[in-house]
mmCIF file of C-alpha atoms and ligand atoms in Angstrom:
data_model
loop_
_atom_site.group_PDB
_atom_site.id
_atom_site.type_symbol
_atom_site.label_atom_id
_atom_site.label_comp_id
_atom_site.label_asym_id
_atom_site.label_seq_id
_atom_site.Cartn_x
_atom_site.Cartn_y
_atom_site.Cartn_z
ATOM 1 C CA UNK H 1 0.000 0.000 0.000
ATOM 2 C CA UNK H 2 1.025 3.638 -0.156
ATOM 3 C CA UNK H 3 -0.065 4.469 3.359
ATOM 4 C CA UNK H 4 1.380 2.891 6.472
ATOM 5 C CA UNK H 5 -1.493 1.345 8.412
ATOM 6 C CA UNK H 6 -1.837 -1.333 11.087
ATOM 7 C CA UNK H 7 -4.240 -4.268 10.928
ATOM 8 C CA UNK H 8 -6.934 -4.800 13.571
ATOM 9 C CA UNK H 9 -5.228 -6.794 16.350
ATOM 10 C CA UNK H 10 -7.972 -8.853 17.988
ATOM 11 C CA UNK H 11 -9.831 -9.460 14.786
ATOM 12 C CA UNK H 12 -6.540 -10.294 13.092
ATOM 13 C CA UNK H 13 -5.968 -13.091 15.596
ATOM 14 C CA UNK H 14 -9.505 -14.337 15.037
ATOM 15 C CA UNK H 15 -9.067 -14.280 11.272
ATOM 16 C CA UNK H 16 -5.842 -16.198 11.659
ATOM 17 C CA UNK H 17 -7.640 -18.808 13.749
ATOM 18 C CA UNK H 18 -10.476 -19.013 11.221
ATOM 19 C CA UNK H 19 -7.991 -19.480 8.361
ATOM 20 C CA UNK H 20 -6.391 -22.265 10.286
ATOM 21 C CA UNK H 21 -9.802 -23.774 11.171
ATOM 22 C CA UNK H 22 -10.806 -23.854 7.511
ATOM 23 C CA UNK H 23 -7.675 -25.707 6.433
ATOM 24 C CA UNK H 24 -7.674 -28.114 9.386
ATOM 25 C CA UNK H 25 -11.272 -29.052 8.775
ATOM 26 C CA UNK H 26 -10.573 -30.027 5.173
ATOM 27 C CA UNK H 27 -7.358 -31.813 6.135
ATOM 28 C CA UNK H 28 -9.024 -33.703 8.980
ATOM 29 C CA UNK H 29 -11.794 -35.097 6.794
ATOM 30 C CA UNK H 30 -9.428 -35.945 3.975
ATOM 31 C CA UNK H 31 -6.813 -37.702 6.076
ATOM 32 C CA UNK H 32 -9.366 -39.634 8.115
ATOM 33 C CA UNK H 33 -11.492 -40.341 5.045
ATOM 34 C CA UNK H 34 -14.519 -38.823 6.788
ATOM 35 C CA UNK H 35 -17.409 -38.400 4.351
ATOM 36 C CA UNK H 36 -19.634 -35.319 4.871
ATOM 37 C CA UNK H 37 -22.436 -37.450 6.313
ATOM 38 C CA UNK H 38 -20.120 -39.080 8.847
ATOM 39 C CA UNK H 39 -18.709 -35.808 10.156
ATOM 40 C CA UNK H 40 -19.426 -34.902 13.776
ATOM 41 C CA UNK H 41 -18.653 -31.399 14.921
ATOM 42 C CA UNK H 42 -18.266 -32.540 18.520
ATOM 43 C CA UNK H 43 -15.495 -35.006 17.716
ATOM 44 C CA UNK H 44 -13.697 -32.531 15.474
ATOM 45 C CA UNK H 45 -13.591 -29.973 18.299
ATOM 46 C CA UNK H 46 -12.459 -32.612 20.809
ATOM 47 C CA UNK H 47 -9.576 -33.394 18.466
ATOM 48 C CA UNK H 48 -8.826 -29.682 17.963
ATOM 49 C CA UNK H 49 -9.499 -27.949 21.299
ATOM 50 C CA UNK H 50 -7.509 -24.872 20.201
ATOM 51 C CA UNK H 51 -10.179 -24.183 17.534
ATOM 52 C CA UNK H 52 -13.082 -23.985 19.987
ATOM 53 C CA UNK H 53 -12.596 -20.219 20.316
ATOM 54 C CA UNK H 54 -13.099 -19.746 16.578
ATOM 55 C CA UNK H 55 -16.257 -18.158 15.174
ATOM 56 C CA UNK H 56 -16.678 -21.219 12.968
ATOM 57 C CA UNK H 57 -17.088 -23.423 16.034
ATOM 58 C CA UNK H 58 -20.488 -21.756 16.553
ATOM 59 C CA UNK H 59 -21.757 -22.847 13.158
ATOM 60 C CA UNK H 60 -24.263 -25.667 13.022
ATOM 61 C CA UNK H 61 -23.289 -29.235 12.222
ATOM 62 C CA UNK H 62 -25.228 -28.897 8.953
ATOM 63 C CA UNK H 63 -23.091 -25.929 7.879
ATOM 64 C CA UNK H 64 -19.970 -28.020 8.469
ATOM 65 C CA UNK H 65 -21.378 -30.915 6.507
ATOM 66 C CA UNK H 66 -22.253 -28.573 3.643
ATOM 67 C CA UNK H 67 -18.757 -27.093 3.527
ATOM 68 C CA UNK H 68 -17.142 -30.548 3.567
ATOM 69 C CA UNK H 69 -19.589 -31.679 0.929
ATOM 70 C CA UNK H 70 -18.614 -28.692 -1.247
ATOM 71 C CA UNK H 71 -14.958 -29.653 -0.904
ATOM 72 C CA UNK H 72 -15.519 -33.281 -1.806
ATOM 73 C CA UNK H 73 -17.689 -32.236 -4.754
ATOM 74 C CA UNK H 74 -14.958 -29.909 -5.997
ATOM 75 C CA UNK H 75 -12.126 -32.396 -5.549
ATOM 76 C CA UNK H 76 -13.399 -35.917 -6.035
ATOM 77 C CA UNK H 77 -9.934 -37.476 -6.276
ATOM 78 C CA UNK H 78 -7.795 -37.777 -3.179
ATOM 79 C CA UNK H 79 -4.818 -36.514 -5.158
ATOM 80 C CA UNK H 80 -6.624 -33.239 -5.925
ATOM 81 C CA UNK H 81 -7.681 -32.762 -2.328
ATOM 82 C CA UNK H 82 -4.106 -33.300 -1.223
ATOM 83 C CA UNK H 83 -2.788 -30.769 -3.765
ATOM 84 C CA UNK H 84 -5.279 -28.142 -2.614
ATOM 85 C CA UNK H 85 -4.728 -28.670 1.112
ATOM 86 C CA UNK H 86 -0.948 -28.586 0.787
ATOM 87 C CA UNK H 87 -1.085 -25.374 -1.260
ATOM 88 C CA UNK H 88 -3.434 -23.753 1.270
ATOM 89 C CA UNK H 89 -1.078 -24.665 4.115
ATOM 90 C CA UNK H 90 2.052 -23.331 2.418
ATOM 91 C CA UNK H 91 0.528 -20.014 1.328
ATOM 92 C CA UNK H 92 -1.338 -19.366 4.522
ATOM 93 C CA UNK H 93 1.657 -20.154 6.687
ATOM 94 C CA UNK H 94 3.962 -18.005 4.594
ATOM 95 C CA UNK H 95 1.714 -14.965 4.678
ATOM 96 C CA UNK H 96 1.205 -15.334 8.419
ATOM 97 C CA UNK H 97 4.818 -15.545 9.482
ATOM 98 C CA UNK H 98 7.670 -13.059 9.518
ATOM 99 C CA UNK H 99 9.163 -12.650 6.079
ATOM 100 C CA UNK H 100 12.854 -11.969 5.613
ATOM 101 C CA UNK H 101 14.354 -10.790 2.335
ATOM 102 C CA UNK H 102 15.536 -14.293 1.410
ATOM 103 C CA UNK H 103 12.143 -15.877 2.038
ATOM 104 C CA UNK H 104 10.415 -13.246 -0.088
ATOM 105 C CA UNK H 105 12.971 -13.671 -2.868
ATOM 106 C CA UNK H 106 12.279 -17.423 -3.005
ATOM 107 C CA UNK H 107 8.529 -17.493 -2.651
ATOM 108 C CA UNK H 108 5.665 -17.942 -5.071
ATOM 109 C CA UNK H 109 2.067 -18.887 -4.237
ATOM 110 C CA UNK H 110 1.131 -22.551 -4.462
ATOM 111 C CA UNK H 111 -2.615 -21.978 -4.470
ATOM 112 C CA UNK H 112 -2.383 -19.703 -7.516
ATOM 113 C CA UNK H 113 -3.476 -21.507 -10.710
ATOM 114 C CA UNK H 114 -3.745 -24.895 -9.038
ATOM 115 C CA UNK H 115 -3.204 -27.836 -11.284
ATOM 116 C CA UNK H 116 -6.774 -29.133 -11.065
ATOM 117 C CA UNK H 117 -9.690 -29.047 -13.548
ATOM 118 C CA UNK H 118 -11.483 -25.743 -14.086
ATOM 119 C CA UNK H 119 -14.822 -27.030 -12.724
ATOM 120 C CA UNK H 120 -13.026 -27.998 -9.488
ATOM 121 C CA UNK H 121 -11.551 -24.526 -9.233
ATOM 122 C CA UNK H 122 -14.939 -22.894 -9.783
ATOM 123 C CA UNK H 123 -16.504 -24.980 -7.032
ATOM 124 C CA UNK H 124 -13.595 -24.210 -4.711
ATOM 125 C CA UNK H 125 -14.048 -20.479 -5.290
ATOM 126 C CA UNK H 126 -17.681 -20.810 -4.216
ATOM 127 C CA UNK H 127 -16.670 -22.819 -1.159
ATOM 128 C CA UNK H 128 -14.082 -20.299 -0.017
ATOM 129 C CA UNK H 129 -16.441 -17.389 -0.587
ATOM 130 C CA UNK H 130 -18.829 -19.206 1.752
ATOM 131 C CA UNK H 131 -16.107 -19.436 4.400
ATOM 132 C CA UNK H 132 -15.515 -15.705 3.947
ATOM 133 C CA UNK H 133 -19.215 -14.948 4.424
ATOM 134 C CA UNK H 134 -19.452 -17.364 7.377
ATOM 135 C CA UNK H 135 -16.819 -15.285 9.091
ATOM 136 C CA UNK H 136 -17.737 -11.714 8.229
ATOM 137 C CA UNK H 137 -21.518 -12.087 8.440
ATOM 138 C CA UNK H 138 -21.207 -13.578 11.920
ATOM 139 C CA UNK H 139 -23.097 -11.350 14.356
ATOM 140 C CA UNK H 140 -21.653 -10.368 17.703
ATOM 141 C CA UNK H 141 -23.126 -7.777 20.079
ATOM 142 C CA UNK H 142 -25.588 -6.660 17.421
ATOM 143 C CA UNK H 143 -23.065 -6.140 14.599
ATOM 144 C CA UNK H 144 -21.339 -8.402 12.144
ATOM 145 C CA UNK H 145 -17.595 -9.019 12.166
ATOM 146 C CA UNK H 146 -17.097 -6.826 9.093
ATOM 147 C CA UNK H 147 -18.225 -3.912 11.245
ATOM 148 C CA UNK H 148 -15.989 -5.044 14.125
ATOM 149 C CA UNK H 149 -13.037 -5.211 11.724
ATOM 150 C CA UNK H 150 -13.570 -1.593 10.690
ATOM 151 C CA UNK H 151 -14.051 -0.393 14.270
ATOM 152 C CA UNK H 152 -10.791 -1.985 15.340
ATOM 153 C CA UNK H 153 -9.033 -0.669 12.256
ATOM 154 C CA UNK H 154 -10.164 2.806 13.311
ATOM 155 C CA UNK H 155 -8.671 2.336 16.778
ATOM 156 C CA UNK H 156 -5.393 1.058 15.368
ATOM 157 C CA UNK H 157 -5.062 3.926 12.900
ATOM 158 C CA UNK H 158 -6.434 7.027 14.631
ATOM 159 C CA UNK H 159 -4.432 9.449 12.456
ATOM 160 C CA UNK H 160 -5.311 8.114 9.058
ATOM 161 C CA UNK H 161 -8.282 5.739 9.127
ATOM 162 C CA UNK H 162 -10.131 8.263 6.952
ATOM 163 C CA UNK H 163 -7.620 7.921 4.109
ATOM 164 C CA UNK H 164 -7.591 5.195 1.506
ATOM 165 C CA UNK H 165 -4.267 3.329 1.887
ATOM 166 C CA UNK H 166 -4.158 2.604 -1.854
ATOM 167 C CA UNK H 167 -4.861 6.050 -3.373
ATOM 168 C CA UNK H 168 -4.638 8.428 -0.359
ATOM 169 C CA UNK H 169 -8.087 9.764 -1.199
ATOM 170 C CA UNK H 170 -10.915 10.137 1.290
ATOM 171 C CA UNK H 171 -12.114 6.888 2.855
ATOM 172 C CA UNK H 172 -15.557 6.565 4.361
ATOM 173 C CA UNK H 173 -15.035 3.507 6.554
ATOM 174 C CA UNK H 174 -18.763 2.931 7.005
ATOM 175 C CA UNK H 175 -19.153 2.444 3.281
ATOM 176 C CA UNK H 176 -15.678 1.011 2.625
ATOM 177 C CA UNK H 177 -15.208 -2.435 1.182
ATOM 178 C CA UNK H 178 -12.701 -4.873 2.617
ATOM 179 C CA UNK H 179 -10.397 -5.450 -0.291
ATOM 180 C CA UNK H 180 -8.673 -8.769 -0.891
ATOM 181 C CA UNK H 181 -5.211 -7.575 -1.902
ATOM 182 C CA UNK H 182 -4.622 -10.900 -3.609
ATOM 183 C CA UNK H 183 -8.040 -11.617 -5.153
ATOM 184 C CA UNK H 184 -10.085 -14.349 -3.553
ATOM 185 C CA UNK H 185 -10.775 -15.811 -6.984
ATOM 186 C CA UNK H 186 -7.074 -16.500 -7.593
ATOM 187 C CA UNK H 187 -5.632 -16.889 -4.079
ATOM 188 C CA UNK H 188 -7.956 -19.236 -2.234
ATOM 189 C CA UNK H 189 -5.625 -19.600 0.751
ATOM 190 C CA UNK H 190 -5.874 -15.896 1.503
ATOM 191 C CA UNK H 191 -9.643 -15.527 1.430
ATOM 192 C CA UNK H 192 -9.888 -14.843 5.169
ATOM 193 C CA UNK H 193 -6.259 -14.077 5.782
ATOM 194 C CA UNK H 194 -5.786 -11.033 8.065
ATOM 195 C CA UNK H 195 -2.804 -9.711 6.086
ATOM 196 C CA UNK H 196 -4.726 -9.879 2.836
ATOM 197 C CA UNK H 197 -7.721 -7.777 3.897
ATOM 198 C CA UNK H 198 -7.678 -4.003 3.948
ATOM 199 C CA UNK H 199 -10.428 -1.362 3.754
ATOM 200 C CA UNK H 200 -10.237 0.692 0.566
ATOM 201 C CA UNK H 201 -12.261 3.532 -0.909
ATOM 202 C CA UNK H 202 -15.022 2.658 -3.347
ATOM 203 C CA UNK H 203 -13.038 3.922 -6.323
ATOM 204 C CA UNK H 204 -10.069 1.626 -5.564
ATOM 205 C CA UNK H 205 -12.150 -1.415 -4.773
ATOM 206 C CA UNK H 206 -14.700 -1.253 -7.554
ATOM 207 C CA UNK H 207 -14.536 -3.722 -10.392
ATOM 208 C CA UNK H 208 -15.886 -1.226 -12.903
ATOM 209 C CA UNK H 209 -14.452 2.043 -14.194
ATOM 210 C CA UNK H 210 -10.852 0.824 -14.090
ATOM 211 C CA UNK H 211 -10.796 -0.050 -10.365
ATOM 212 C CA UNK H 212 -8.852 -2.945 -8.959
ATOM 213 C CA UNK H 213 -11.168 -5.827 -9.793
ATOM 214 C CA UNK H 214 -9.296 -9.116 -9.945
ATOM 215 C CA UNK H 215 -5.940 -7.617 -10.866
ATOM 216 C CA UNK H 216 -3.008 -9.298 -9.146
ATOM 217 C CA UNK H 217 -0.783 -6.665 -7.548
ATOM 218 C CA UNK H 218 2.515 -8.489 -8.127
ATOM 219 C CA UNK H 219 2.129 -7.959 -11.881
ATOM 220 C CA UNK H 220 -1.301 -6.681 -12.934
ATOM 221 C CA UNK H 221 -0.204 -5.973 -16.515
ATOM 222 C CA UNK H 222 1.157 -9.457 -17.231
ATOM 223 C CA UNK H 223 -0.807 -12.001 -15.171
ATOM 224 C CA UNK H 224 1.388 -14.856 -16.449
ATOM 225 C CA UNK H 225 4.264 -13.206 -14.571
ATOM 226 C CA UNK H 226 2.228 -12.398 -11.468
ATOM 227 C CA UNK H 227 3.296 -15.519 -9.588
ATOM 228 C CA UNK H 228 6.934 -15.866 -10.575
ATOM 229 C CA UNK H 229 9.372 -16.724 -7.782
ATOM 230 C CA UNK H 230 10.152 -13.555 -5.857
ATOM 231 C CA UNK H 231 6.945 -11.867 -7.055
ATOM 232 C CA UNK H 232 6.262 -10.476 -3.577
ATOM 233 C CA UNK H 233 9.228 -8.130 -3.985
ATOM 234 C CA UNK H 234 7.217 -6.401 -6.690
ATOM 235 C CA UNK H 235 4.301 -5.288 -4.518
ATOM 236 C CA UNK H 236 3.543 -3.116 -1.501
ATOM 237 C CA UNK H 237 2.087 -5.803 0.756
ATOM 238 C CA UNK H 238 -0.646 -4.410 3.026
ATOM 239 C CA UNK H 239 0.548 -3.667 6.575
ATOM 240 C CA UNK H 240 4.117 -4.533 5.520
ATOM 241 C CA UNK H 241 5.565 -2.257 2.861
ATOM 242 C CA UNK H 242 4.708 1.296 1.998
ATOM 243 C CA UNK H 243 5.263 3.576 -0.961
ATOM 244 C CA UNK H 244 4.576 6.874 0.744
ATOM 245 C CA UNK H 245 7.711 8.929 1.343
ATOM 246 C CA UNK H 246 9.289 7.276 -1.679
ATOM 247 C CA UNK H 247 6.806 8.396 -4.315
ATOM 248 C CA UNK H 248 5.630 11.684 -5.725
ATOM 249 C CA UNK H 249 3.063 12.860 -8.201
ATOM 250 C CA UNK H 250 4.121 14.679 -11.358
ATOM 251 C CA UNK H 251 1.768 16.854 -13.373
ATOM 252 C CA UNK H 252 1.951 16.893 -17.150
ATOM 253 C CA UNK H 253 -0.316 17.392 -20.143
ATOM 254 C CA UNK H 254 -1.422 20.714 -21.548
ATOM 255 C CA UNK H 255 -3.367 23.617 -19.982
ATOM 256 C CA UNK H 256 -6.990 22.564 -19.552
ATOM 257 C CA UNK H 257 -5.978 18.920 -19.908
ATOM 258 C CA UNK H 258 -3.576 18.278 -17.064
ATOM 259 C CA UNK H 259 -2.589 14.741 -16.162
ATOM 260 C CA UNK H 260 -1.171 13.258 -12.979
ATOM 261 C CA UNK H 261 1.522 10.643 -12.984
ATOM 262 C CA UNK H 262 2.900 8.665 -10.105
ATOM 263 C CA UNK H 263 6.677 8.492 -9.988
ATOM 264 C CA UNK H 264 9.399 7.375 -7.642
ATOM 265 C CA UNK H 265 12.613 8.872 -6.311
ATOM 266 C CA UNK H 266 14.636 5.643 -6.333
ATOM 267 C CA UNK H 267 15.039 3.123 -9.141
ATOM 268 C CA UNK H 268 14.585 0.232 -6.679
ATOM 269 C CA UNK H 269 10.995 1.328 -5.993
ATOM 270 C CA UNK H 270 10.067 1.426 -9.647
ATOM 271 C CA UNK H 271 8.534 -2.030 -10.067
ATOM 272 C CA UNK H 272 6.337 -2.087 -6.944
ATOM 273 C CA UNK H 273 5.292 1.474 -7.679
ATOM 274 C CA UNK H 274 4.312 0.797 -11.293
ATOM 275 C CA UNK H 275 2.450 -2.332 -10.217
ATOM 276 C CA UNK H 276 0.623 -0.405 -7.529
ATOM 277 C CA UNK H 277 -0.323 2.372 -9.965
ATOM 278 C CA UNK H 278 -1.526 -0.175 -12.519
ATOM 279 C CA UNK H 279 -3.464 -2.234 -9.945
ATOM 280 C CA UNK H 280 -5.458 0.744 -8.682
ATOM 281 C CA UNK H 281 -5.354 2.760 -11.919
ATOM 282 C CA UNK H 282 -3.826 5.580 -9.908
ATOM 283 C CA UNK H 283 -2.778 7.887 -12.743
ATOM 284 C CA UNK H 284 -6.386 8.063 -13.915
ATOM 285 C CA UNK H 285 -7.753 8.434 -10.361
ATOM 286 C CA UNK H 286 -5.288 11.192 -9.469
ATOM 287 C CA UNK H 287 -5.825 12.995 -12.772
ATOM 288 C CA UNK H 288 -9.530 13.135 -11.930
ATOM 289 C CA UNK H 289 -8.627 14.792 -8.595
ATOM 290 C CA UNK H 290 -6.436 17.569 -9.996
ATOM 291 C CA UNK H 291 -9.378 19.887 -10.553
ATOM 292 C CA UNK H 292 -10.300 19.512 -6.900
ATOM 293 C CA UNK H 293 -6.727 20.241 -5.829
ATOM 294 C CA UNK H 294 -6.780 23.465 -7.845
ATOM 295 C CA UNK H 295 -10.109 24.543 -6.328
ATOM 296 C CA UNK H 296 -8.854 23.834 -2.800
ATOM 297 C CA UNK H 297 -5.678 25.772 -3.432
ATOM 298 C CA UNK H 298 -7.561 28.821 -4.694
ATOM 299 C CA UNK H 299 -9.935 28.702 -1.689
ATOM 300 C CA UNK H 300 -7.024 28.597 0.703
ATOM 301 C CA UNK H 301 -5.262 31.473 -1.058
ATOM 302 C CA UNK H 302 -8.414 33.596 -1.143
ATOM 303 C CA UNK H 303 -8.796 33.107 2.609
ATOM 304 C CA UNK H 304 -5.161 33.873 3.289
ATOM 305 C CA UNK H 305 -4.803 36.950 1.055
ATOM 306 C CA UNK H 306 -8.253 38.547 1.203
ATOM 307 C CA UNK H 307 -7.280 41.032 3.835
ATOM 308 C CA UNK H 308 -4.000 42.242 2.266
ATOM 309 C CA UNK H 309 -5.658 42.477 -1.143
ATOM 310 C CA UNK H 310 -8.431 44.656 0.239
ATOM 311 C CA UNK H 311 -5.899 46.918 1.947
ATOM 312 C CA UNK H 312 -3.122 47.063 -0.672
ATOM 313 C CA UNK H 313 -5.208 46.391 -3.798
ATOM 314 C CA UNK H 314 -2.497 44.097 -5.181
ATOM 315 C CA UNK H 315 -0.941 40.689 -4.661
ATOM 316 C CA UNK H 316 2.579 39.965 -3.455
ATOM 317 C CA UNK H 317 3.941 36.970 -5.396
ATOM 318 C CA UNK H 318 6.766 36.334 -2.957
ATOM 319 C CA UNK H 319 4.347 36.237 -0.025
ATOM 320 C CA UNK H 320 2.086 33.806 -1.899
ATOM 321 C CA UNK H 321 5.003 31.524 -2.727
ATOM 322 C CA UNK H 322 6.083 31.599 0.926
ATOM 323 C CA UNK H 323 2.561 30.736 2.065
ATOM 324 C CA UNK H 324 2.361 27.803 -0.351
ATOM 325 C CA UNK H 325 5.718 26.480 0.760
ATOM 326 C CA UNK H 326 4.940 26.684 4.471
ATOM 327 C CA UNK H 327 1.233 26.119 4.757
ATOM 328 C CA UNK H 328 0.567 23.673 1.965
ATOM 329 C CA UNK H 329 3.805 21.871 1.198
ATOM 330 C CA UNK H 330 5.204 21.666 4.704
ATOM 331 C CA UNK H 331 1.756 21.493 6.266
ATOM 332 C CA UNK H 332 2.709 23.966 8.985
ATOM 333 C CA UNK H 333 -0.888 25.116 9.180
ATOM 334 C CA UNK H 334 -2.017 21.661 10.221
ATOM 335 C CA UNK H 335 0.126 20.773 13.146
ATOM 336 C CA UNK H 336 -1.775 17.605 13.931
ATOM 337 C CA UNK H 337 -1.690 16.357 10.358
ATOM 338 C CA UNK H 338 1.128 15.089 8.275
ATOM 339 C CA UNK H 339 2.150 16.213 4.847
ATOM 340 C CA UNK H 340 1.144 12.864 3.350
ATOM 341 C CA UNK H 341 -2.459 13.589 4.295
ATOM 342 C CA UNK H 342 -2.336 16.238 1.622
ATOM 343 C CA UNK H 343 -0.339 14.265 -0.877
ATOM 344 C CA UNK H 344 -2.114 15.351 -4.028
ATOM 345 C CA UNK H 345 -2.533 18.970 -2.949
ATOM 346 C CA UNK H 346 1.093 19.219 -1.819
ATOM 347 C CA UNK H 347 2.471 17.618 -4.986
ATOM 348 C CA UNK H 348 0.239 19.781 -7.152
ATOM 349 C CA UNK H 349 1.513 22.877 -5.323
ATOM 350 C CA UNK H 350 5.143 21.804 -5.791
ATOM 351 C CA UNK H 351 4.438 21.523 -9.497
ATOM 352 C CA UNK H 352 2.834 24.988 -9.670
ATOM 353 C CA UNK H 353 5.787 26.584 -7.901
ATOM 354 C CA UNK H 354 8.175 25.065 -10.432
ATOM 355 C CA UNK H 355 6.134 25.715 -13.569
ATOM 356 C CA UNK H 356 6.119 29.416 -14.662
ATOM 357 C CA UNK H 357 2.976 29.149 -16.829
ATOM 358 C CA UNK H 358 1.008 27.360 -14.106
ATOM 359 C CA UNK H 359 2.175 29.969 -11.599
ATOM 360 C CA UNK H 360 0.946 32.853 -13.793
ATOM 361 C CA UNK H 361 -2.423 31.093 -14.294
ATOM 362 C CA UNK H 362 -2.781 30.609 -10.539
ATOM 363 C CA UNK H 363 -1.991 34.232 -9.697
ATOM 364 C CA UNK H 364 -4.387 35.437 -12.446
ATOM 365 C CA UNK H 365 -7.152 33.218 -11.110
ATOM 366 C CA UNK H 366 -6.554 34.371 -7.554
ATOM 367 C CA UNK H 367 -6.538 38.039 -8.593
ATOM 368 C CA UNK H 368 -9.808 37.552 -10.498
ATOM 369 C CA UNK H 369 -11.462 35.868 -7.532
ATOM 370 C CA UNK H 370 -10.348 38.558 -5.096
ATOM 371 C CA UNK H 371 -11.495 41.354 -7.417
ATOM 372 C CA UNK H 372 -14.907 39.727 -7.812
ATOM 373 C CA UNK H 373 -15.181 39.436 -4.041
ATOM 374 C CA UNK H 374 -14.166 43.063 -3.580
ATOM 375 C CA UNK H 375 -16.800 44.241 -6.080
ATOM 376 C CA UNK H 376 -19.457 42.189 -4.342
ATOM 377 C CA UNK H 377 -18.487 43.552 -0.918
ATOM 378 C CA UNK H 378 -18.515 47.097 -2.277
ATOM 379 C CA UNK H 379 -22.046 46.630 -3.666
ATOM 380 C CA UNK H 380 -23.261 45.178 -0.377
ATOM 381 C CA UNK H 381 -21.873 48.114 1.543
ATOM 382 C CA UNK H 382 -23.759 50.729 -0.633
ATOM 383 C CA UNK H 383 -26.750 52.437 1.025
ATOM 384 C CA UNK H 384 -30.022 50.934 -0.058
ATOM 385 C CA UNK H 385 -32.811 53.381 -1.051
ATOM 386 C CA UNK H 386 -36.481 52.595 -1.168
ATOM 387 C CA UNK H 387 -37.607 51.939 -4.722
ATOM 388 C CA UNK H 388 -34.177 50.673 -5.841
ATOM 389 C CA UNK H 389 -33.943 47.062 -6.956
ATOM 390 C CA UNK H 390 -32.662 44.985 -4.095
ATOM 391 C CA UNK H 391 -28.881 44.546 -4.152
HETATM 392 ZN ZN1 ZN J 1 -8.666 4.601 -2.888
#
């Protein structure tokens, strides 16, 4: 992600347990040759006392039987079941544990493009989506666990829970979707994995309009390369690696048709950055926000220079540049906030300060706005006579 955020702690542990529950259940039935009809929840929990605390343990025996049935329907041959279970174990375990540079350099997902028939894969996708819903639709104290996830996320990230970690835009947590960083349709092992779930804004999570959809962040442009060994080096894994502080936004294009482009300061960040931009279509998203950045900037300048303009009748370019540098770029005006909270605005301002034509346009626009305001104020201050049209 671009933004540094922490995962929900308690819910993270519960998700971890649920992930483990899911895999153990399938393994248990496969190894013991337990057919769905023969399964008894009581015995399973006696054999796995550590799983009793899991949300899944509260599900009915019928739900268990249905999930096991789904698995056996998807993978009729023992060999297939074994392949799937082993892949789930490897991927889940890897994502859970601490990852050193060497481990990351040697890893690729086993559950990605499993060597089983397509109809098996389709059924497995349905099964794992059911596990996902079993977990997040589970109600506790009047709210489901999706809600609890977001509440805990808020507590863990008090300074930036209102920002989308992928695009740095505004995030309304109540409406936010929990994004599967590695899509649940391609990475079955990570369907309820705590490190794979992160709340994103609607624009980043949507499947339409160039949003993320099922793109795989390790190489969204060339999916055949998305799971090569060492692919995790090419992505900003949620809660683990961050682009912010190493990236900036450039502005290009022509007047009236400006375009934003994400860029990096160091060559080593290039691949993860390009993949991130491609995954969330960031250049398009940020381009669409430039107009807003310009409007905000003008508003702030009008507020800051209204008084001096009214008194002196002119604008002081040096004072404006100083204001932009200190209040917008360095964020001195917002002591409690960090510069990254204003990423687009700050980067846009940096561009204006370095681009003579953009600077002239900004000053012209500001002057026009202040003159209009002055005229309006003057009219409002004129005495009003009976019979005149109302001002
Ligand atoms: Zn976003």
